[in-house]
mmCIF file of C-alpha atoms in Angstrom:
data_model
loop_
_atom_site.group_PDB
_atom_site.id
_atom_site.type_symbol
_atom_site.label_atom_id
_atom_site.label_comp_id
_atom_site.label_asym_id
_atom_site.label_seq_id
_atom_site.Cartn_x
_atom_site.Cartn_y
_atom_site.Cartn_z
ATOM 1 C CA MET A 20 38.033 -12.583 29.569
ATOM 2 C CA ASP A 21 34.584 -12.451 27.992
ATOM 3 C CA GLU A 22 32.158 -15.233 28.688
ATOM 4 C CA TYR A 23 30.680 -17.110 25.443
ATOM 5 C CA ILE A 24 27.010 -18.245 26.105
ATOM 6 C CA ASP A 25 26.031 -20.900 23.692
ATOM 7 C CA THR A 26 22.185 -19.881 23.144
ATOM 8 C CA GLN A 27 21.545 -22.914 20.803
ATOM 9 C CA HIS A 28 22.068 -25.499 23.459
ATOM 10 C CA ALA A 29 21.747 -23.453 26.674
ATOM 11 C CA SER A 30 17.688 -23.064 27.714
ATOM 12 C CA ASP A 31 18.168 -21.076 30.901
ATOM 13 C CA VAL A 32 21.300 -19.018 31.783
ATOM 14 C CA LEU A 33 21.402 -17.542 35.374
ATOM 15 C CA LEU A 34 22.897 -13.954 35.598
ATOM 16 C CA PRO A 35 23.003 -11.374 38.243
ATOM 17 C CA ASP A 36 19.793 -9.237 38.491
ATOM 18 C CA LEU A 37 21.598 -5.572 38.198
ATOM 19 C CA THR A 38 18.873 -4.083 40.217
ATOM 20 C CA SER A 39 19.519 -6.571 43.187
ATOM 21 C CA PRO A 40 22.834 -8.062 43.752
ATOM 22 C CA VAL A 41 21.233 -10.875 46.007
ATOM 23 C CA HIS A 42 18.701 -12.488 43.633
ATOM 24 C CA GLN A 43 19.147 -14.061 40.428
ATOM 25 C CA ARG A 44 16.831 -14.293 37.178
ATOM 26 C CA PRO A 45 16.902 -16.780 34.441
ATOM 27 C CA ILE A 46 17.665 -15.426 31.112
ATOM 28 C CA HIS A 47 15.789 -17.444 28.434
ATOM 29 C CA ALA A 48 17.437 -18.459 25.135
ATOM 30 C CA PRO A 49 15.799 -16.628 22.168
ATOM 31 C CA GLN A 50 13.690 -18.868 20.447
ATOM 32 C CA LYS A 51 14.079 -19.645 16.489
ATOM 33 C CA GLN A 52 12.461 -17.160 14.129
ATOM 34 C CA ARG A 53 9.178 -18.528 12.701
ATOM 35 C CA LYS A 54 9.314 -19.463 9.185
ATOM 36 C CA ARG A 55 6.645 -18.032 6.847
ATOM 37 C CA VAL A 56 4.396 -20.953 5.556
ATOM 38 C CA MET A 57 2.746 -20.729 2.511
ATOM 39 C CA THR A 58 -0.189 -23.031 1.174
ATOM 40 C CA GLN A 59 0.050 -24.702 -2.117
ATOM 41 C CA ASN A 60 -2.587 -21.974 -3.498
ATOM 42 C CA THR A 61 -0.671 -19.135 -2.383
ATOM 43 C CA GLN A 62 1.356 -16.839 -5.035
ATOM 44 C CA GLN A 63 5.027 -16.967 -4.050
ATOM 45 C CA ILE A 64 7.082 -13.789 -4.393
ATOM 46 C CA ASP A 65 10.851 -12.487 -4.021
ATOM 47 C CA GLY A 66 12.349 -9.393 -3.527
ATOM 48 C CA ARG A 67 12.264 -8.892 -7.296
ATOM 49 C CA ASP A 68 8.476 -9.481 -7.391
ATOM 50 C CA GLU A 69 7.956 -6.920 -4.463
ATOM 51 C CA ALA A 70 10.379 -4.341 -6.388
ATOM 52 C CA GLU A 71 8.453 -4.522 -9.562
ATOM 53 C CA ILE A 72 5.206 -4.211 -7.431
ATOM 54 C CA ARG A 73 6.428 -1.109 -5.794
ATOM 55 C CA SER A 74 7.606 0.506 -9.102
ATOM 56 C CA VAL A 75 3.825 -0.073 -10.463
ATOM 57 C CA ILE A 76 2.654 1.650 -7.583
ATOM 58 C CA LEU A 77 4.989 4.423 -7.741
ATOM 59 C CA GLY A 78 4.676 4.880 -11.580
ATOM 60 C CA TYR A 79 0.830 4.941 -11.212
ATOM 61 C CA VAL A 80 1.266 8.176 -9.228
ATOM 62 C CA GLU A 81 4.116 9.923 -11.437
ATOM 63 C CA ALA A 82 1.856 9.020 -14.104
ATOM 64 C CA LEU A 83 -0.983 10.949 -12.166
ATOM 65 C CA ASP A 84 1.209 14.012 -11.732
ATOM 66 C CA SER A 85 2.547 14.203 -14.907
ATOM 67 C CA ARG A 86 -0.616 13.534 -16.786
ATOM 68 C CA ASP A 87 0.805 10.593 -18.658
ATOM 69 C CA PHE A 88 -2.336 8.371 -19.099
ATOM 70 C CA GLY A 89 -0.472 5.781 -21.504
ATOM 71 C CA GLN A 90 1.877 4.918 -18.364
ATOM 72 C CA LEU A 91 -1.171 5.202 -16.290
ATOM 73 C CA ALA A 92 -3.115 2.262 -18.067
ATOM 74 C CA ASP A 93 0.039 0.449 -18.274
ATOM 75 C CA ALA A 94 -0.341 0.020 -14.508
ATOM 76 C CA PHE A 95 -3.626 -2.164 -14.824
ATOM 77 C CA THR A 96 -4.770 -5.321 -16.509
ATOM 78 C CA ASP A 97 -7.351 -5.058 -19.399
ATOM 79 C CA THR A 98 -9.989 -6.715 -17.001
ATOM 80 C CA ALA A 99 -9.000 -4.193 -14.127
ATOM 81 C CA GLU A 100 -11.596 -2.422 -11.864
ATOM 82 C CA LEU A 101 -11.110 0.862 -10.322
ATOM 83 C CA GLU A 102 -13.776 1.764 -7.295
ATOM 84 C CA ASN A 103 -13.965 4.616 -5.089
ATOM 85 C CA THR A 104 -15.144 4.669 -1.464
ATOM 86 C CA PHE A 105 -15.519 7.349 1.072
ATOM 87 C CA GLU A 106 -15.965 7.641 4.967
ATOM 88 C CA SER A 107 -19.641 8.267 5.179
ATOM 89 C CA TYR A 108 -18.896 11.526 7.130
ATOM 90 C CA ILE A 109 -17.348 13.172 4.525
ATOM 91 C CA PRO A 110 -19.873 15.435 2.647
ATOM 92 C CA GLY A 111 -20.015 14.799 -1.074
ATOM 93 C CA GLY A 112 -18.169 11.464 -0.728
ATOM 94 C CA GLU A 113 -21.282 9.746 -2.449
ATOM 95 C CA ASP A 114 -20.725 11.533 -5.639
ATOM 96 C CA PHE A 115 -17.406 9.578 -6.087
ATOM 97 C CA THR A 116 -18.517 6.220 -4.291
ATOM 98 C CA GLY A 117 -18.724 3.125 -6.703
ATOM 99 C CA VAL A 118 -16.882 1.697 -9.660
ATOM 100 C CA LEU A 119 -15.396 4.541 -11.644
ATOM 101 C CA ALA A 120 -14.240 2.291 -14.740
ATOM 102 C CA ARG A 121 -13.181 -1.115 -15.766
ATOM 103 C CA GLY A 122 -10.277 -2.101 -18.154
ATOM 104 C CA ALA A 123 -6.837 -0.362 -18.347
ATOM 105 C CA ASN A 124 -7.752 2.201 -20.811
ATOM 106 C CA GLU A 125 -11.166 2.993 -19.553
ATOM 107 C CA ILE A 126 -9.351 3.878 -16.350
ATOM 108 C CA ALA A 127 -6.950 5.841 -17.751
ATOM 109 C CA GLY A 128 -9.688 7.889 -19.646
ATOM 110 C CA ALA A 129 -11.857 8.099 -16.680
ATOM 111 C CA ILE A 130 -8.845 9.459 -14.488
ATOM 112 C CA GLY A 131 -7.837 11.510 -17.326
ATOM 113 C CA ASP A 132 -11.212 13.399 -17.386
ATOM 114 C CA LEU A 133 -10.702 14.049 -13.832
ATOM 115 C CA MET A 134 -7.376 15.440 -13.639
ATOM 116 C CA ARG A 135 -8.001 17.484 -16.754
ATOM 117 C CA ARG A 136 -10.340 19.866 -14.666
ATOM 118 C CA LEU A 137 -7.198 20.473 -12.184
ATOM 119 C CA ASP A 138 -4.391 22.595 -12.698
ATOM 120 C CA ALA A 139 -2.149 20.821 -10.666
ATOM 121 C CA THR A 140 -1.805 17.380 -8.287
ATOM 122 C CA GLN A 141 0.646 15.900 -6.104
ATOM 123 C CA HIS A 142 0.457 12.430 -4.584
ATOM 124 C CA PHE A 143 2.502 11.537 -1.869
ATOM 125 C CA LEU A 144 2.411 7.609 -0.892
ATOM 126 C CA GLY A 145 3.108 6.411 2.754
ATOM 127 C CA ALA A 146 3.840 2.730 3.758
ATOM 128 C CA ILE A 147 3.336 0.268 1.223
ATOM 129 C CA TRP A 148 2.334 -3.381 2.634
ATOM 130 C CA ILE A 149 2.679 -6.278 0.380
ATOM 131 C CA GLU A 150 1.339 -9.782 0.920
ATOM 132 C CA ALA A 151 0.898 -12.969 -1.056
ATOM 133 C CA SER A 152 -2.624 -14.367 -1.812
ATOM 134 C CA ASP A 153 -4.127 -17.129 -3.555
ATOM 135 C CA GLU A 154 -4.987 -14.980 -6.412
ATOM 136 C CA GLY A 155 -1.790 -12.887 -6.542
ATOM 137 C CA VAL A 156 -0.451 -10.162 -4.769
ATOM 138 C CA ARG A 157 -2.635 -7.874 -2.426
ATOM 139 C CA THR A 158 -1.223 -4.673 -1.290
ATOM 140 C CA ARG A 159 -2.373 -1.499 0.867
ATOM 141 C CA THR A 160 -0.847 1.961 0.153
ATOM 142 C CA GLN A 161 -0.988 5.049 2.458
ATOM 143 C CA ILE A 162 -1.896 7.960 0.016
ATOM 144 C CA ILE A 163 -2.366 11.830 0.739
ATOM 145 C CA ALA A 164 -2.966 13.744 -2.599
ATOM 146 C CA HIS A 165 -3.301 17.322 -3.258
ATOM 147 C CA HIS A 166 -5.448 18.474 -5.826
ATOM 148 C CA HIS A 167 -5.329 22.275 -7.136
ATOM 149 C CA ARG A 168 -7.567 24.545 -9.300
ATOM 150 C CA GLY A 169 -5.929 28.024 -9.491
ATOM 151 C CA THR A 170 -5.935 29.275 -5.543
ATOM 152 C CA ASP A 171 -8.660 26.455 -4.597
ATOM 153 C CA PHE A 172 -7.708 23.344 -3.458
ATOM 154 C CA TYR A 173 -9.041 19.860 -2.144
ATOM 155 C CA HIS A 174 -6.606 17.370 -0.361
ATOM 156 C CA THR A 175 -7.477 13.829 0.599
ATOM 157 C CA GLY A 176 -6.278 11.240 2.325
ATOM 158 C CA GLY A 177 -6.613 7.408 2.098
ATOM 159 C CA THR A 178 -5.502 4.134 1.042
ATOM 160 C CA TYR A 179 -5.135 2.488 -2.088
ATOM 161 C CA THR A 180 -5.922 -1.433 -1.649
ATOM 162 C CA ASP A 181 -4.788 -3.501 -4.878
ATOM 163 C CA SER A 182 -4.929 -6.857 -6.044
ATOM 164 C CA PHE A 183 -2.137 -7.344 -8.293
ATOM 165 C CA VAL A 184 -1.668 -10.308 -11.015
ATOM 166 C CA ARG A 185 1.202 -11.467 -12.812
ATOM 167 C CA THR A 186 0.745 -10.934 -16.594
ATOM 168 C CA ASP A 187 3.349 -11.429 -19.736
ATOM 169 C CA ASN A 188 4.091 -7.661 -19.121
ATOM 170 C CA GLY A 189 5.117 -8.507 -15.364
ATOM 171 C CA TRP A 190 2.944 -7.402 -12.246
ATOM 172 C CA ARG A 191 -0.400 -5.323 -12.717
ATOM 173 C CA ILE A 192 -3.265 -3.975 -10.914
ATOM 174 C CA ASP A 193 -6.628 -6.007 -11.505
ATOM 175 C CA ARG A 194 -8.511 -4.288 -9.069
ATOM 176 C CA ARG A 195 -7.869 -1.065 -6.885
ATOM 177 C CA VAL A 196 -9.995 0.387 -4.372
ATOM 178 C CA LEU A 197 -9.416 3.673 -3.383
ATOM 179 C CA HIS A 198 -10.672 4.524 0.150
ATOM 180 C CA THR A 199 -10.642 8.293 1.277
ATOM 181 C CA LEU A 200 -10.417 8.681 5.143
ATOM 182 C CA TRP A 201 -10.443 12.551 5.121
ATOM 183 C CA THR A 202 -10.630 15.566 3.131
ATOM 184 C CA THR A 203 -9.896 19.155 3.545
ATOM 185 C CA GLY A 204 -10.863 22.063 1.176
ATOM 186 C CA GLU A 205 -13.443 22.450 -1.331
ATOM 187 C CA PRO A 206 -14.803 19.201 -3.060
ATOM 188 C CA SER A 207 -15.897 21.555 -6.342
ATOM 189 C CA VAL A 208 -12.200 21.595 -7.379
ATOM 190 C CA VAL A 209 -12.317 18.013 -8.238
ATOM 191 C CA THR A 210 -16.158 17.726 -9.178
ATOM 192 C CA GLY A 211 -15.730 20.878 -11.374
ATOM 193 C CA ALA A 212 -19.067 22.295 -10.178
#
């Protein structure tokens, strides 16, 4: 016969210690799971919001690799800002550090100018963290990007840190910072030098 232990009402239950039949050890009832508390100012999001935000992030890299700059612009607000930062040890990183563009169409144009120098790209996304904030939603996404021109390549790894806001057209990126952590290959593939 199986014994049932009511963990909601039992604070300590004594069970035999399997490593020593002489001693007993207390088993504590599990604590209730903590509830996430949001302040009045924090944006509240649900599973549909998270799915839409992930879709925007995925759509962005799909647009990069397919060279669909209209779709790429649609990921951003009209007041969005795109900034690049590089780890200080990366040679040539200073050439790409700073605000690249402001506004959805300008961002798409600046990225388009960069992508047109390349024969092919492929962007891989890793973990995506999503958290509500007072201004909207903040996300962090791991990224590995492959850039190719002929037989030469420049691969990078880093993180997108995005600020999302809810617009009349759904969730959009209002600020993106691409922080590059590592690179391999020849930077001239991307710079066009």
